[in-house]
mmCIF file of C-alpha atoms in Angstrom:
data_model
loop_
_atom_site.group_PDB
_atom_site.id
_atom_site.type_symbol
_atom_site.label_atom_id
_atom_site.label_comp_id
_atom_site.label_asym_id
_atom_site.label_seq_id
_atom_site.Cartn_x
_atom_site.Cartn_y
_atom_site.Cartn_z
ATOM 1 C CA UNK A 1 69.486 92.156 107.540
ATOM 2 C CA UNK A 2 70.604 95.099 109.662
ATOM 3 C CA UNK A 3 69.967 98.551 108.208
ATOM 4 C CA UNK A 4 73.485 99.619 109.229
ATOM 5 C CA UNK A 5 76.177 98.038 107.048
ATOM 6 C CA UNK A 6 79.120 96.326 108.699
ATOM 7 C CA UNK A 7 81.372 98.143 106.229
ATOM 8 C CA UNK A 8 80.662 101.252 104.197
ATOM 9 C CA UNK A 9 83.079 103.084 101.928
ATOM 10 C CA UNK A 10 82.212 106.677 101.030
ATOM 11 C CA UNK A 11 84.015 108.520 98.246
ATOM 12 C CA UNK A 12 87.200 106.445 98.346
ATOM 13 C CA UNK A 13 89.974 107.553 95.974
ATOM 14 C CA UNK A 14 93.530 106.319 95.457
ATOM 15 C CA UNK A 15 96.319 107.567 93.227
ATOM 16 C CA UNK A 16 99.661 106.032 92.301
ATOM 17 C CA UNK A 17 101.765 108.858 90.874
ATOM 18 C CA UNK A 18 100.029 109.982 87.685
ATOM 19 C CA UNK A 19 97.627 107.019 87.728
ATOM 20 C CA UNK A 20 94.221 107.508 89.365
ATOM 21 C CA UNK A 21 93.421 103.940 90.466
ATOM 22 C CA UNK A 22 90.174 104.704 92.331
ATOM 23 C CA UNK A 23 87.849 107.679 92.008
ATOM 24 C CA UNK A 24 85.047 108.421 94.481
ATOM 25 C CA UNK A 25 84.133 104.761 95.087
ATOM 26 C CA UNK A 26 81.239 103.772 97.364
ATOM 27 C CA UNK A 27 80.564 100.276 98.711
ATOM 28 C CA UNK A 28 78.340 98.772 101.412
ATOM 29 C CA UNK A 29 78.345 95.275 102.894
ATOM 30 C CA UNK A 30 75.868 94.052 105.513
ATOM 31 C CA UNK A 31 76.044 91.185 107.986
ATOM 32 C CA UNK A 32 74.869 87.916 106.451
ATOM 33 C CA UNK A 33 75.448 89.220 102.926
ATOM 34 C CA UNK A 34 77.806 88.191 100.124
ATOM 35 C CA UNK A 35 78.777 91.083 97.862
ATOM 36 C CA UNK A 36 80.689 90.149 94.726
ATOM 37 C CA UNK A 37 83.194 92.775 93.613
ATOM 38 C CA UNK A 38 83.707 92.427 89.877
ATOM 39 C CA UNK A 39 85.387 94.305 87.058
ATOM 40 C CA UNK A 40 87.824 93.862 84.219
ATOM 41 C CA UNK A 41 91.584 93.745 84.785
ATOM 42 C CA UNK A 42 92.702 97.173 85.965
ATOM 43 C CA UNK A 43 89.239 98.111 87.220
ATOM 44 C CA UNK A 44 90.568 98.788 90.727
ATOM 45 C CA UNK A 45 89.375 95.690 92.600
ATOM 46 C CA UNK A 46 92.738 94.832 94.151
ATOM 47 C CA UNK A 47 93.403 98.463 95.051
ATOM 48 C CA UNK A 48 90.039 98.717 96.783
ATOM 49 C CA UNK A 49 90.627 95.488 98.727
ATOM 50 C CA UNK A 50 94.044 96.715 99.847
ATOM 51 C CA UNK A 51 92.475 99.961 101.054
ATOM 52 C CA UNK A 52 89.955 98.015 103.153
ATOM 53 C CA UNK A 53 92.624 95.619 104.455
ATOM 54 C CA UNK A 54 95.021 98.430 105.405
ATOM 55 C CA UNK A 55 97.714 97.324 102.967
ATOM 56 C CA UNK A 56 97.373 100.416 100.767
ATOM 57 C CA UNK A 57 95.280 103.052 102.560
ATOM 58 C CA UNK A 58 93.055 105.312 100.490
ATOM 59 C CA UNK A 59 94.109 108.901 99.795
ATOM 60 C CA UNK A 60 90.591 110.266 100.199
ATOM 61 C CA UNK A 61 87.227 109.113 101.451
ATOM 62 C CA UNK A 62 85.729 107.597 104.579
ATOM 63 C CA UNK A 63 85.631 104.020 105.824
ATOM 64 C CA UNK A 64 82.728 103.401 108.185
ATOM 65 C CA UNK A 65 82.657 100.330 110.432
ATOM 66 C CA UNK A 66 79.267 99.470 111.907
ATOM 67 C CA UNK A 67 78.092 103.010 111.276
ATOM 68 C CA UNK A 68 81.096 104.857 112.670
ATOM 69 C CA UNK A 69 84.126 106.327 110.874
ATOM 70 C CA UNK A 70 87.229 104.178 111.316
ATOM 71 C CA UNK A 71 90.887 104.705 110.470
ATOM 72 C CA UNK A 72 92.602 101.806 108.679
ATOM 73 C CA UNK A 73 96.198 102.596 107.751
ATOM 74 C CA UNK A 74 97.795 99.180 108.351
ATOM 75 C CA UNK A 75 96.687 95.528 108.343
ATOM 76 C CA UNK A 76 96.516 95.380 112.152
ATOM 77 C CA UNK A 77 93.929 98.173 112.128
ATOM 78 C CA UNK A 78 91.692 96.102 109.831
ATOM 79 C CA UNK A 79 92.209 92.938 111.863
ATOM 80 C CA UNK A 80 91.386 94.757 115.101
ATOM 81 C CA UNK A 81 88.078 95.911 113.611
ATOM 82 C CA UNK A 82 87.206 92.378 112.523
ATOM 83 C CA UNK A 83 88.276 92.335 108.859
ATOM 84 C CA UNK A 84 89.963 89.166 107.561
ATOM 85 C CA UNK A 85 91.429 88.935 104.062
ATOM 86 C CA UNK A 86 92.286 85.720 102.225
ATOM 87 C CA UNK A 87 94.519 86.614 99.290
ATOM 88 C CA UNK A 88 94.851 84.596 96.116
ATOM 89 C CA UNK A 89 98.311 83.271 97.047
ATOM 90 C CA UNK A 90 96.802 81.846 100.306
ATOM 91 C CA UNK A 91 100.145 82.268 102.181
ATOM 92 C CA UNK A 92 100.166 78.649 103.325
ATOM 93 C CA UNK A 93 103.342 76.797 104.339
ATOM 94 C CA UNK A 94 103.551 73.538 102.396
ATOM 95 C CA UNK A 95 105.921 71.912 104.882
ATOM 96 C CA UNK A 96 103.534 72.430 107.834
ATOM 97 C CA UNK A 97 100.456 70.361 108.580
ATOM 98 C CA UNK A 98 96.935 71.789 108.728
ATOM 99 C CA UNK A 99 97.184 72.560 112.466
ATOM 100 C CA UNK A 100 100.499 74.348 111.953
ATOM 101 C CA UNK A 101 99.019 76.480 109.181
ATOM 102 C CA UNK A 102 95.819 77.319 111.044
ATOM 103 C CA UNK A 103 97.768 78.589 114.049
ATOM 104 C CA UNK A 104 100.729 80.094 112.195
ATOM 105 C CA UNK A 105 101.550 83.273 114.107
ATOM 106 C CA UNK A 106 98.834 82.498 116.697
ATOM 107 C CA UNK A 107 100.382 79.450 118.313
ATOM 108 C CA UNK A 108 98.967 78.407 121.687
ATOM 109 C CA UNK A 109 101.657 77.839 124.313
ATOM 110 C CA UNK A 110 101.636 76.223 127.707
ATOM 111 C CA UNK A 111 104.573 76.784 130.054
ATOM 112 C CA UNK A 112 106.594 78.106 127.125
ATOM 113 C CA UNK A 113 105.973 75.033 124.962
ATOM 114 C CA UNK A 114 103.576 74.675 122.030
ATOM 115 C CA UNK A 115 100.317 73.153 123.225
ATOM 116 C CA UNK A 116 99.868 70.778 120.287
ATOM 117 C CA UNK A 117 96.953 68.914 121.888
ATOM 118 C CA UNK A 118 94.899 72.072 122.402
ATOM 119 C CA UNK A 119 95.693 73.430 118.924
ATOM 120 C CA UNK A 120 94.737 70.122 117.313
ATOM 121 C CA UNK A 121 91.479 70.049 119.263
ATOM 122 C CA UNK A 122 90.588 73.597 118.282
ATOM 123 C CA UNK A 123 91.498 72.838 114.650
ATOM 124 C CA UNK A 124 89.068 69.917 114.576
ATOM 125 C CA UNK A 125 86.327 72.006 116.191
ATOM 126 C CA UNK A 126 86.834 74.848 113.716
ATOM 127 C CA UNK A 127 86.816 72.630 110.633
ATOM 128 C CA UNK A 128 83.790 70.699 111.906
ATOM 129 C CA UNK A 129 81.885 73.931 112.590
ATOM 130 C CA UNK A 130 82.457 74.930 108.970
ATOM 131 C CA UNK A 131 81.669 71.409 107.673
ATOM 132 C CA UNK A 132 85.150 71.217 106.142
ATOM 133 C CA UNK A 133 86.236 67.669 105.325
ATOM 134 C CA UNK A 134 89.932 66.856 104.976
ATOM 135 C CA UNK A 135 91.758 63.525 105.479
ATOM 136 C CA UNK A 136 93.509 64.648 108.681
ATOM 137 C CA UNK A 137 94.471 67.838 110.494
ATOM 138 C CA UNK A 138 97.988 66.400 110.667
ATOM 139 C CA UNK A 139 98.406 65.976 106.924
ATOM 140 C CA UNK A 140 100.956 68.335 105.290
ATOM 141 C CA UNK A 141 99.235 71.117 103.375
ATOM 142 C CA UNK A 142 101.332 70.181 100.332
ATOM 143 C CA UNK A 143 99.302 66.939 100.131
ATOM 144 C CA UNK A 144 95.939 68.717 99.905
ATOM 145 C CA UNK A 145 94.014 69.535 96.738
ATOM 146 C CA UNK A 146 93.615 73.107 95.575
ATOM 147 C CA UNK A 147 90.087 73.290 96.967
ATOM 148 C CA UNK A 148 91.164 71.855 100.310
ATOM 149 C CA UNK A 149 94.022 74.354 100.543
ATOM 150 C CA UNK A 150 91.591 77.190 99.833
ATOM 151 C CA UNK A 151 89.135 76.164 102.557
ATOM 152 C CA UNK A 152 92.005 75.741 105.046
ATOM 153 C CA UNK A 153 93.117 79.304 104.277
ATOM 154 C CA UNK A 154 89.550 80.566 104.776
ATOM 155 C CA UNK A 155 89.212 78.569 108.006
ATOM 156 C CA UNK A 156 92.437 80.126 109.292
ATOM 157 C CA UNK A 157 90.927 83.591 108.830
ATOM 158 C CA UNK A 158 88.047 82.550 111.120
ATOM 159 C CA UNK A 159 90.301 82.093 114.163
ATOM 160 C CA UNK A 160 90.222 85.847 114.762
ATOM 161 C CA UNK A 161 86.388 85.752 114.786
ATOM 162 C CA UNK A 162 86.021 88.366 112.038
ATOM 163 C CA UNK A 163 82.791 90.107 111.075
ATOM 164 C CA UNK A 164 83.878 90.679 107.462
ATOM 165 C CA UNK A 165 85.809 88.235 105.272
ATOM 166 C CA UNK A 166 87.350 89.306 101.959
ATOM 167 C CA UNK A 167 88.022 86.455 99.506
ATOM 168 C CA UNK A 168 90.296 87.260 96.565
ATOM 169 C CA UNK A 169 89.511 84.978 93.607
ATOM 170 C CA UNK A 170 88.960 81.914 95.839
ATOM 171 C CA UNK A 171 87.973 79.604 92.968
ATOM 172 C CA UNK A 172 90.647 80.625 90.463
ATOM 173 C CA UNK A 173 92.298 77.588 88.851
ATOM 174 C CA UNK A 174 90.037 75.120 90.690
ATOM 175 C CA UNK A 175 88.103 72.260 89.117
ATOM 176 C CA UNK A 176 84.332 71.865 89.290
ATOM 177 C CA UNK A 177 84.258 69.733 92.449
ATOM 178 C CA UNK A 178 86.818 71.886 94.270
ATOM 179 C CA UNK A 179 84.972 75.056 93.279
ATOM 180 C CA UNK A 180 81.741 73.636 94.711
ATOM 181 C CA UNK A 181 83.576 72.927 97.988
ATOM 182 C CA UNK A 182 84.722 76.548 98.261
ATOM 183 C CA UNK A 183 81.336 78.015 97.299
ATOM 184 C CA UNK A 184 79.636 75.814 99.899
ATOM 185 C CA UNK A 185 81.948 77.324 102.503
ATOM 186 C CA UNK A 186 81.113 80.861 101.338
ATOM 187 C CA UNK A 187 77.434 80.079 101.889
ATOM 188 C CA UNK A 188 78.190 78.778 105.387
ATOM 189 C CA UNK A 189 80.007 82.013 106.223
ATOM 190 C CA UNK A 190 76.876 83.925 105.224
ATOM 191 C CA UNK A 191 74.703 81.572 107.305
ATOM 192 C CA UNK A 192 76.892 82.392 110.315
ATOM 193 C CA UNK A 193 75.997 86.059 109.844
ATOM 194 C CA UNK A 194 79.308 87.205 108.416
ATOM 195 C CA UNK A 195 79.663 89.882 105.774
ATOM 196 C CA UNK A 196 81.609 88.591 102.754
ATOM 197 C CA UNK A 197 83.270 90.420 99.869
ATOM 198 C CA UNK A 198 83.958 88.008 97.018
ATOM 199 C CA UNK A 199 86.326 89.105 94.252
ATOM 200 C CA UNK A 200 85.768 86.942 91.197
ATOM 201 C CA UNK A 201 85.953 86.851 87.405
ATOM 202 C CA UNK A 202 83.651 83.832 87.261
ATOM 203 C CA UNK A 203 80.061 84.933 86.674
ATOM 204 C CA UNK A 204 78.711 81.431 87.393
ATOM 205 C CA UNK A 205 80.306 81.527 90.862
ATOM 206 C CA UNK A 206 78.997 85.044 91.440
ATOM 207 C CA UNK A 207 75.445 84.077 90.474
ATOM 208 C CA UNK A 208 75.682 80.961 92.657
ATOM 209 C CA UNK A 209 76.524 82.598 95.980
ATOM 210 C CA UNK A 210 76.380 86.408 95.843
ATOM 211 C CA UNK A 211 73.446 88.520 97.016
ATOM 212 C CA UNK A 212 74.672 91.690 95.307
ATOM 213 C CA UNK A 213 77.237 92.504 92.637
ATOM 214 C CA UNK A 214 79.237 95.727 92.798
ATOM 215 C CA UNK A 215 80.872 96.600 89.480
ATOM 216 C CA UNK A 216 84.033 98.655 89.164
ATOM 217 C CA UNK A 217 85.081 100.079 85.812
ATOM 218 C CA UNK A 218 88.220 102.159 85.347
ATOM 219 C CA UNK A 219 88.390 102.806 89.086
ATOM 220 C CA UNK A 220 84.805 104.021 89.427
ATOM 221 C CA UNK A 221 81.475 102.548 90.501
ATOM 222 C CA UNK A 222 79.506 101.292 87.523
ATOM 223 C CA UNK A 223 76.510 99.785 89.257
ATOM 224 C CA UNK A 224 75.340 97.687 92.187
ATOM 225 C CA UNK A 225 73.010 94.898 91.141
ATOM 226 C CA UNK A 226 70.714 92.480 92.949
ATOM 227 C CA UNK A 227 71.731 89.004 91.785
ATOM 228 C CA UNK A 228 68.214 87.570 91.995
ATOM 229 C CA UNK A 229 66.751 90.138 89.608
ATOM 230 C CA UNK A 230 69.678 90.903 87.289
ATOM 231 C CA UNK A 231 70.776 88.894 84.265
ATOM 232 C CA UNK A 232 74.377 87.886 83.695
ATOM 233 C CA UNK A 233 74.320 89.904 80.482
ATOM 234 C CA UNK A 234 73.445 93.120 82.360
ATOM 235 C CA UNK A 235 76.347 92.620 84.758
ATOM 236 C CA UNK A 236 78.782 91.900 81.920
ATOM 237 C CA UNK A 237 77.583 95.021 80.097
ATOM 238 C CA UNK A 238 78.419 97.100 83.174
ATOM 239 C CA UNK A 239 81.854 95.445 83.433
ATOM 240 C CA UNK A 240 82.730 96.103 79.790
ATOM 241 C CA UNK A 241 81.277 99.599 79.699
ATOM 242 C CA UNK A 242 78.502 98.773 77.244
ATOM 243 C CA UNK A 243 76.213 100.379 79.830
ATOM 244 C CA UNK A 244 77.076 103.196 82.225
ATOM 245 C CA UNK A 245 75.368 103.194 85.583
ATOM 246 C CA UNK A 246 73.519 106.358 86.535
ATOM 247 C CA UNK A 247 75.681 106.766 89.644
ATOM 248 C CA UNK A 248 78.793 106.853 87.474
ATOM 249 C CA UNK A 249 77.290 109.410 85.112
ATOM 250 C CA UNK A 250 76.099 111.623 87.949
ATOM 251 C CA UNK A 251 79.490 111.625 89.654
ATOM 252 C CA UNK A 252 81.207 112.391 86.377
ATOM 253 C CA UNK A 253 78.877 115.362 85.786
ATOM 254 C CA UNK A 254 79.474 116.617 89.324
ATOM 255 C CA UNK A 255 83.233 116.388 88.788
ATOM 256 C CA UNK A 256 82.954 118.379 85.558
ATOM 257 C CA UNK A 257 80.856 121.001 87.317
ATOM 258 C CA UNK A 258 83.494 121.617 89.962
ATOM 259 C CA UNK A 259 86.305 122.266 87.472
#
């Protein structure tokens, strides 16, 4: 694993009016690493993801990309760097087939006409490279299972050849078999050397695929844990506030000292 993280957040803060959503948050993600971002409802996970994705830029702090400061104020900035985000709603069009959804907004044209043959060929190559199995690339997305829809949405994010993929609750509302399909794909993304941020409430999923777990509590860091050496109970204690991470305490003391 490279010593320089693909993405590093330093002291990120975000306020909405009187509400301080994020306070001095740090996060690092390396190539070939899955970092699970966990926390209770209102912990700041979605706000942090939006800051990384350029949907809701941070008010303070630094975003470093491959060791250099980067400015991300809109989604195109994030995409240009190599950041792909798959949101929970997936943004798939039920009336289009798999090819149509994969290339939505990135259609390949030839002489001003959609090159359906080339797009279908590239769709098959992409799905095969990710070991994704679906009945046909010409089947309407509405006919797919929840797990199949999720992996299609993740596959679509790969067309831009990202270096970091953010997955927002990818296994929410999925059954056991469909969840396994999605988690297998997450592991394949790591094997390809991608950095992955996985937002999840499911500790079993986190333990299954994540290398590290970053806990947010009330908009602050409350620990970064190595999955292999940390129990589920320790992580849950950090989420609920039963334990306060030393980083959180130190930052709080520093904040008090500057008042």
